[in-house]
């Protein structure tokens, strides 16, 4: 809701629960239209849940007499014709498996439009159609699904590794990425220059918006998500002057040997996928982090004492958020500070295809807690 209030109209997500969160948040708002792009090649049960989230967003709950709303368009990335057909069909057909359990299901089958973006592999080798086959694949997808083909998606997340390889030299990063963007524009041109073009994870953001050809289309979007909350890696890879908006609160629980203090924030509290160091301690410079284990983070430091509360800026905030069930939302300055507990709705994954969706309204709490004694400012 903070992003929407700031004017953001297009959103990307990856999991079915994230799609449910967006659908419930966007439904009923009068400041649309909005677009949700699910940037993951879903298939089978999880794709059915994506379709159910889109259907619930459009039609609401029939038993409650909700009105139909057409303010959110939905799309899923695919890498071949078969995937595109499956996405479009998922929107047209109410999966019988999901016709129970409150997943926005109805007595009659009401379709929802699911569009597709062709996901192009620019060299990250994680998902996507190989670049040299992208044009032919895009043409085949457009022939198969017609107007449900929305555009081209190129996730250039390997830019972080390239930037490290070039020792932070952004001109060399541009030189490595610009030919990929040039090729993306060639594909777009061959398709009639009508595609929406989505690029730019956080490390490629500055290069992507600096490419004159992409900017000139008027159809280019960037999708750097990490900068919303910020973390150590994004501050290094995309230096735009932001400050961390989310921290992990930790306490020193042990002094096992001279000069070493252990914090209660191991890899169950801090994501480890980005490697060491897992975090930075706010307000400290005289320390060295040792390797974390499940619940322990040993620190070599001369200015920590047992019982101290410390604030940690994660190296990678996205999976760190997924480790938490709730967060303490703090907003304001000086004496006027709002404090409330909020739920991390979209964490983890459903176990079964027909598990009930998350319920944003039921889960959120408006309770305020005076927590400064436990968590000093």
C-alpha positions as MATLAB code, in Angstrom:
seq = 'XXXXXXXXXXXXXXXXXXXXXXXXXXXXXXXXXXXXXXXXXXXXXXXXXXXXXXXXXXXXXXXXXXXXXXXXXXXXXXXXXXXXXXXXXXXXXXXXXXXXXXXXXXXXXXXXXXXXXXXXXXXXXXXXXXXXXXXXXXXXXXXXXXXXXXXXXXXXXXXXXXXXXXXXXXXXXXXXXXXXXXXXXXXXXXXXXXXXXXXXXXXXXXXXXXXXXXXXXXXXXXXXXXXXXXXXXXXXXXXXXXXXXXXXXXXXXXXXXXXXXXXXXXXXXXXXXXXXXXXXXXXXXXXXXXXXXXXXXXXXXXXXXXXXXXXXXXXXXXXXXXXXXXXXXXXXXXXXXXXXXXXXXXXXXXXXXXXXXXXXXXXXXXXXXXXXXXXXX';
ca = [
       0.000    0.000    0.000;
       2.936    2.352    0.616;
       4.173    1.687   -2.923;
       0.711    2.253   -4.380;
       0.398    5.545   -2.501;
       3.728    6.540   -4.033;
       2.343    5.986   -7.539;
       3.513    2.465   -8.378;
       1.058    0.759  -10.729;
       3.024   -2.246  -11.989;
       4.114   -5.063   -9.675;
       6.185   -8.214  -10.002;
       6.014  -11.259   -7.757;
       7.159  -14.864   -7.900;
       5.096  -17.177   -5.666;
       1.398  -17.966   -5.520;
       1.118  -16.470   -2.036;
       2.687  -13.242   -3.247;
       0.095  -13.203   -6.025;
      -2.674  -13.706   -3.459;
      -1.330  -10.820   -1.388;
      -1.242   -8.493   -4.399;
      -4.700   -9.535   -5.569;
      -6.262   -8.887   -2.177;
      -4.384   -5.608   -1.733;
      -5.283   -4.219   -5.164;
      -8.941   -5.296   -5.237;
     -11.325   -2.515   -4.336;
      -8.885    0.338   -4.863;
     -10.053    3.284   -6.920;
      -6.616    4.417   -8.081;
      -5.898    1.739  -10.722;
      -5.462    0.302  -13.231;
      -2.676   -2.017  -12.072;
      -0.632   -4.802  -13.586;
       0.800   -7.863  -11.849;
       3.526   -9.849  -13.610;
       4.308  -13.200  -12.011;
       7.974  -13.551  -12.899;
       8.285  -17.277  -12.402;
       7.541  -20.078  -14.907;
       4.688  -21.687  -12.968;
       3.097  -24.922  -14.092;
       0.556  -27.364  -12.696;
      -0.909  -26.713   -9.218;
       0.953  -23.466   -8.532;
      -0.202  -22.033  -11.850;
      -3.765  -22.995  -10.894;
      -3.330  -21.027   -7.659;
      -2.069  -18.008   -9.623;
      -5.217  -18.190  -11.751;
      -7.341  -18.512   -8.599;
      -5.698  -15.409   -7.127;
      -6.417  -13.453  -10.317;
      -9.995  -14.764  -10.394;
     -10.595  -13.791   -6.755;
      -9.138  -10.341   -7.438;
     -11.538   -9.784  -10.325;
     -14.736  -11.361   -9.052;
     -14.379  -11.336   -5.274;
     -16.570  -13.745   -3.367;
     -19.799  -14.612   -5.151;
     -21.506  -15.724   -1.937;
     -20.957  -12.254   -0.463;
     -22.388  -10.558   -3.528;
     -19.091   -8.900   -4.487;
     -19.093   -6.900   -7.701;
     -16.809   -7.683  -10.613;
     -13.782   -5.394  -10.937;
     -11.528   -5.124  -13.946;
      -8.713   -2.924  -12.625;
      -5.862   -5.464  -12.452;
      -4.295   -7.210  -15.429;
      -2.317  -10.385  -14.786;
       0.557  -12.002  -16.654;
       2.954  -14.910  -16.123;
       6.386  -15.385  -17.710;
       6.889  -18.404  -19.983;
       9.749  -19.737  -22.070;
       7.981  -21.757  -24.766;
       4.683  -22.201  -26.597;
       3.510  -25.032  -24.350;
       3.970  -22.863  -21.274;
       2.066  -19.986  -22.891;
      -0.876  -22.198  -23.759;
      -0.962  -23.600  -20.235;
      -1.068  -20.118  -18.703;
      -3.880  -18.901  -20.932;
      -5.877  -22.087  -20.371;
      -5.411  -21.786  -16.591;
      -7.273  -18.485  -16.752;
     -10.086  -19.925  -18.824;
     -10.722  -23.063  -16.768;
     -11.651  -23.375  -13.133;
      -9.562  -26.288  -11.919;
     -11.890  -28.723  -10.099;
      -9.142  -29.355   -7.542;
      -9.335  -25.700   -6.543;
     -13.121  -25.469   -6.465;
     -13.062  -25.906   -2.687;
     -11.444  -24.199    0.240;
     -12.244  -20.552   -0.392;
      -9.808  -19.955   -3.244;
     -12.089  -17.442   -4.925;
     -14.122  -20.306   -6.365;
     -17.692  -20.075   -7.594;
     -20.689  -22.173   -8.510;
     -20.178  -21.256  -12.169;
     -16.912  -21.110  -14.094;
     -15.947  -17.472  -14.596;
     -12.779  -16.979  -16.639;
      -9.995  -14.498  -16.073;
      -7.491  -13.268  -18.640;
      -3.916  -14.370  -17.973;
      -1.376  -12.819  -20.320;
       2.148  -14.057  -20.996;
       5.595  -12.518  -21.313;
       8.353  -14.420  -23.053;
      11.158  -14.866  -20.537;
      14.533  -14.519  -22.299;
      17.754  -15.925  -20.862;
      20.424  -13.203  -21.193;
      23.215  -15.384  -19.836;
      22.188  -15.888  -16.223;
      21.189  -19.456  -17.150;
      18.471  -19.732  -14.529;
      15.244  -19.594  -16.540;
      14.187  -18.377  -19.938;
      14.332  -19.066  -23.638;
      17.859  -18.965  -25.122;
      18.528  -15.559  -26.647;
      19.266  -16.945  -30.089;
      15.820  -18.594  -30.229;
      13.859  -15.764  -28.631;
      12.475  -14.154  -31.789;
      11.224  -17.406  -33.282;
       9.737  -18.443  -29.939;
       8.011  -15.081  -29.468;
       6.455  -15.337  -32.919;
       5.203  -18.848  -32.195;
       3.746  -17.786  -28.844;
       1.970  -14.808  -30.401;
       0.529  -17.074  -33.083;
      -0.650  -19.529  -30.404;
      -2.219  -17.130  -27.875;
      -2.820  -13.961  -29.903;
      -3.525  -10.841  -27.853;
      -2.618  -12.628  -24.629;
       1.054  -12.125  -25.605;
       2.122   -8.968  -23.764;
       5.840   -8.594  -24.176;
       9.408   -9.595  -23.402;
      10.988  -10.195  -20.003;
      14.778  -10.270  -19.607;
      16.086  -10.725  -16.079;
      19.719   -9.621  -16.029;
      20.470  -10.640  -12.451;
      23.907  -11.928  -13.410;
      24.950   -8.268  -13.569;
      25.968   -8.524   -9.908;
      28.581  -11.116  -10.791;
      29.723   -9.059  -13.774;
      30.077   -5.970  -11.603;
      32.187   -7.919   -9.126;
      34.261   -9.340  -11.966;
      34.927   -5.809  -13.240;
      35.786   -4.569   -9.726;
      32.823   -2.185   -9.578;
      33.584   -0.470  -12.897;
      30.107    0.490  -14.118;
      31.336    1.461  -17.574;
      32.477   -2.124  -18.096;
      29.145   -3.391  -16.791;
      27.369   -1.162  -19.312;
      29.619   -2.524  -22.046;
      28.619   -6.063  -21.081;
      24.864   -5.388  -20.783;
      24.184   -2.925  -23.595;
      24.595   -5.542  -26.372;
      21.922   -7.626  -24.625;
      19.578   -4.643  -24.562;
      20.370   -3.923  -28.216;
      19.387   -7.488  -29.073;
      16.196   -7.151  -27.027;
      15.279   -4.090  -29.085;
      15.996   -5.955  -32.328;
      13.586   -8.695  -31.276;
      10.989   -6.101  -30.304;
      11.373   -4.351  -33.650;
      10.954   -7.607  -35.568;
       7.720   -8.190  -33.625;
       6.360   -4.798  -34.620;
       7.757   -2.642  -31.801;
       4.662   -3.093  -29.644;
       5.989   -5.214  -26.770;
       6.241   -4.132  -23.177;
       9.905   -4.647  -22.254;
      10.843   -5.618  -18.693;
      14.488   -5.708  -17.559;
      16.701   -4.906  -14.620;
      17.120   -6.636  -11.367;
      18.762   -4.383   -8.806;
      22.398   -4.792   -9.987;
      21.445   -3.928  -13.585;
      19.102   -1.048  -12.760;
      21.459    1.841  -13.484;
      22.697    0.283  -16.711;
      19.184   -0.475  -17.872;
      17.816    3.037  -17.353;
      20.970    4.488  -18.958;
      20.346    2.654  -22.229;
      19.013    5.299  -24.620;
      17.321    2.799  -26.914;
      15.221    1.262  -24.148;
      14.215    4.681  -22.859;
      13.198    5.816  -26.354;
      10.603    3.059  -26.713;
       8.348    4.437  -23.973;
       7.504    0.792  -23.246;
      10.425   -0.119  -21.002;
       9.994   -1.024  -17.337;
      12.591   -1.846  -14.720;
      12.004   -4.251  -11.866;
      14.568   -3.740   -9.145;
      12.788   -5.027   -6.060;
      15.547   -5.156   -3.465;
      15.817   -1.380   -3.273;
      12.333   -1.141   -1.734;
      13.646   -2.207    1.680;
      17.350   -2.114    0.893;
      20.237   -4.333    1.911;
      24.026   -4.368    1.855;
      24.239   -5.923   -1.595;
      21.857   -3.465   -3.216;
      23.645   -0.477   -1.671;
      26.867   -1.787   -3.214;
      25.477   -2.803   -6.604;
      23.021    0.054   -7.067;
      24.313    3.140   -5.200;
      21.430    5.599   -5.396;
      21.688    7.056   -1.905;
      19.102    4.923   -0.123;
      19.137    3.911    3.525;
      18.045    0.546    4.965;
      14.317    0.369    5.655;
      14.375   -3.042    7.329;
      16.694   -4.441    9.975;
      16.913   -7.600   12.047;
      16.894   -7.046   15.810;
      19.380   -9.238   17.646;
      20.702   -9.613   21.174;
      24.108  -10.672   22.426;
      23.532  -13.917   24.320;
      27.021  -15.207   25.034;
      30.672  -14.307   25.590;
      32.247  -17.742   25.040;
      35.833  -16.539   25.010;
      37.729  -13.289   25.316;
      36.875  -10.844   22.539;
      34.132  -13.019   20.999;
      30.422  -12.343   21.480;
      27.577  -14.405   20.065;
      24.377  -12.874   18.669;
      21.092  -14.770   18.459;
      20.784  -14.210   14.700;
      22.149  -17.125   12.708;
      20.946  -18.371    9.341;
      17.437  -18.880   10.749;
      17.209  -15.086   11.018;
      19.537  -13.888    8.236;
      19.512  -15.243    4.684;
      22.730  -17.024    3.794;
      22.330  -17.275   -0.001;
      24.467  -14.193   -0.706;
      27.400  -15.484    1.329;
      29.436  -13.937    4.132;
      29.278  -11.462    5.703;
      25.560  -11.984    6.312;
      24.980   -8.499    7.682;
      26.353   -5.249    9.006;
      25.880   -4.041   12.586;
      24.483   -0.527   12.744;
      26.635    1.806   14.808;
      29.636   -0.521   15.000;
      32.901   -0.420   13.076;
      35.288   -2.289   15.361;
      34.087   -5.815   14.660;
      34.596   -8.899   12.518;
      31.787  -11.349   11.841;
      32.601  -15.028   12.092;
      30.711  -17.714   10.189;
      27.119  -18.057   11.343;
      25.395  -21.312   12.256;
      21.667  -21.962   12.684;
      21.000  -19.749   15.711;
      24.427  -18.233   16.394;
      26.426  -15.365   14.901;
      29.819  -15.003   16.615;
      31.356  -11.531   16.464;
      34.870  -10.425   17.332;
      34.366   -7.009   18.924;
      35.652   -4.902   21.795;
      32.523   -2.776   22.283;
      29.782   -5.387   22.734;
      28.625   -6.721   26.073;
      26.319   -9.588   26.892;
      22.684   -8.492   26.729;
      23.244   -5.690   24.192;
      20.515   -5.202   21.571;
      21.966   -4.745   18.094;
      20.402   -3.840   14.734;
      21.593   -5.797   11.720;
      21.309   -4.769    8.062;
      21.104   -8.026    6.042;
      23.217   -8.662    2.993;
      20.125   -9.944    1.147;
      16.801   -8.688    2.480;
      14.368  -10.633    0.260;
      14.871  -14.137    1.702;
      15.570  -12.635    5.125;
      12.007  -11.270    5.184;
      10.750  -14.730    4.245;
      12.285  -16.118    7.456;
      10.097  -13.904    9.658;
       6.441  -14.363   10.599;
       5.829  -10.800   11.760;
       7.527   -7.432   11.649;
       7.359   -4.327   13.815;
       6.355   -1.418   11.576;
       7.773    1.893   12.801;
       6.999    5.166   11.080;
       7.531    8.758   12.079;
      10.139   10.958   13.678;
      10.682   12.609   17.009;
       7.855   12.128   19.488;
       5.208   11.219   16.897;
       6.033    7.597   16.112;
       3.552    4.993   14.877;
       4.275    1.435   15.945;
       2.287   -1.596   14.885;
       2.810   -5.269   14.353;
       2.253   -6.559   10.823;
       2.290  -10.060    9.401;
       4.637  -11.285    6.700;
       1.773  -12.647    4.639;
       3.437  -14.177    1.608;
       6.184  -16.185    3.281;
       6.930  -19.807    2.373;
       4.729  -21.916    0.096;
       1.422  -23.780    0.432;
       1.777  -27.511    1.000;
      -1.197  -28.643   -1.088;
      -2.759  -27.190   -4.202;
      -6.116  -26.627   -2.485;
      -4.757  -25.105    0.726;
      -6.658  -21.979    1.660;
      -5.097  -18.738    0.438;
      -3.683  -16.135    2.756;
      -6.191  -13.613    4.090;
      -4.632  -10.186    4.416;
      -7.521   -8.617    6.325;
      -7.832  -11.454    8.811;
      -4.116  -11.672    9.512;
      -3.190   -8.013    9.849;
      -3.271   -6.566   13.334;
      -3.759   -2.920   14.142;
      -2.586   -3.415   17.719;
       0.147   -1.052   18.873;
       2.776   -2.066   21.365;
       5.023    0.109   23.490;
       8.157   -1.842   22.752;
      10.926    0.634   23.436;
      11.930   -1.092   26.671;
      12.615   -4.314   24.771;
      13.812   -2.749   21.522;
      15.522    0.564   22.323;
      15.663    3.081   19.547;
];
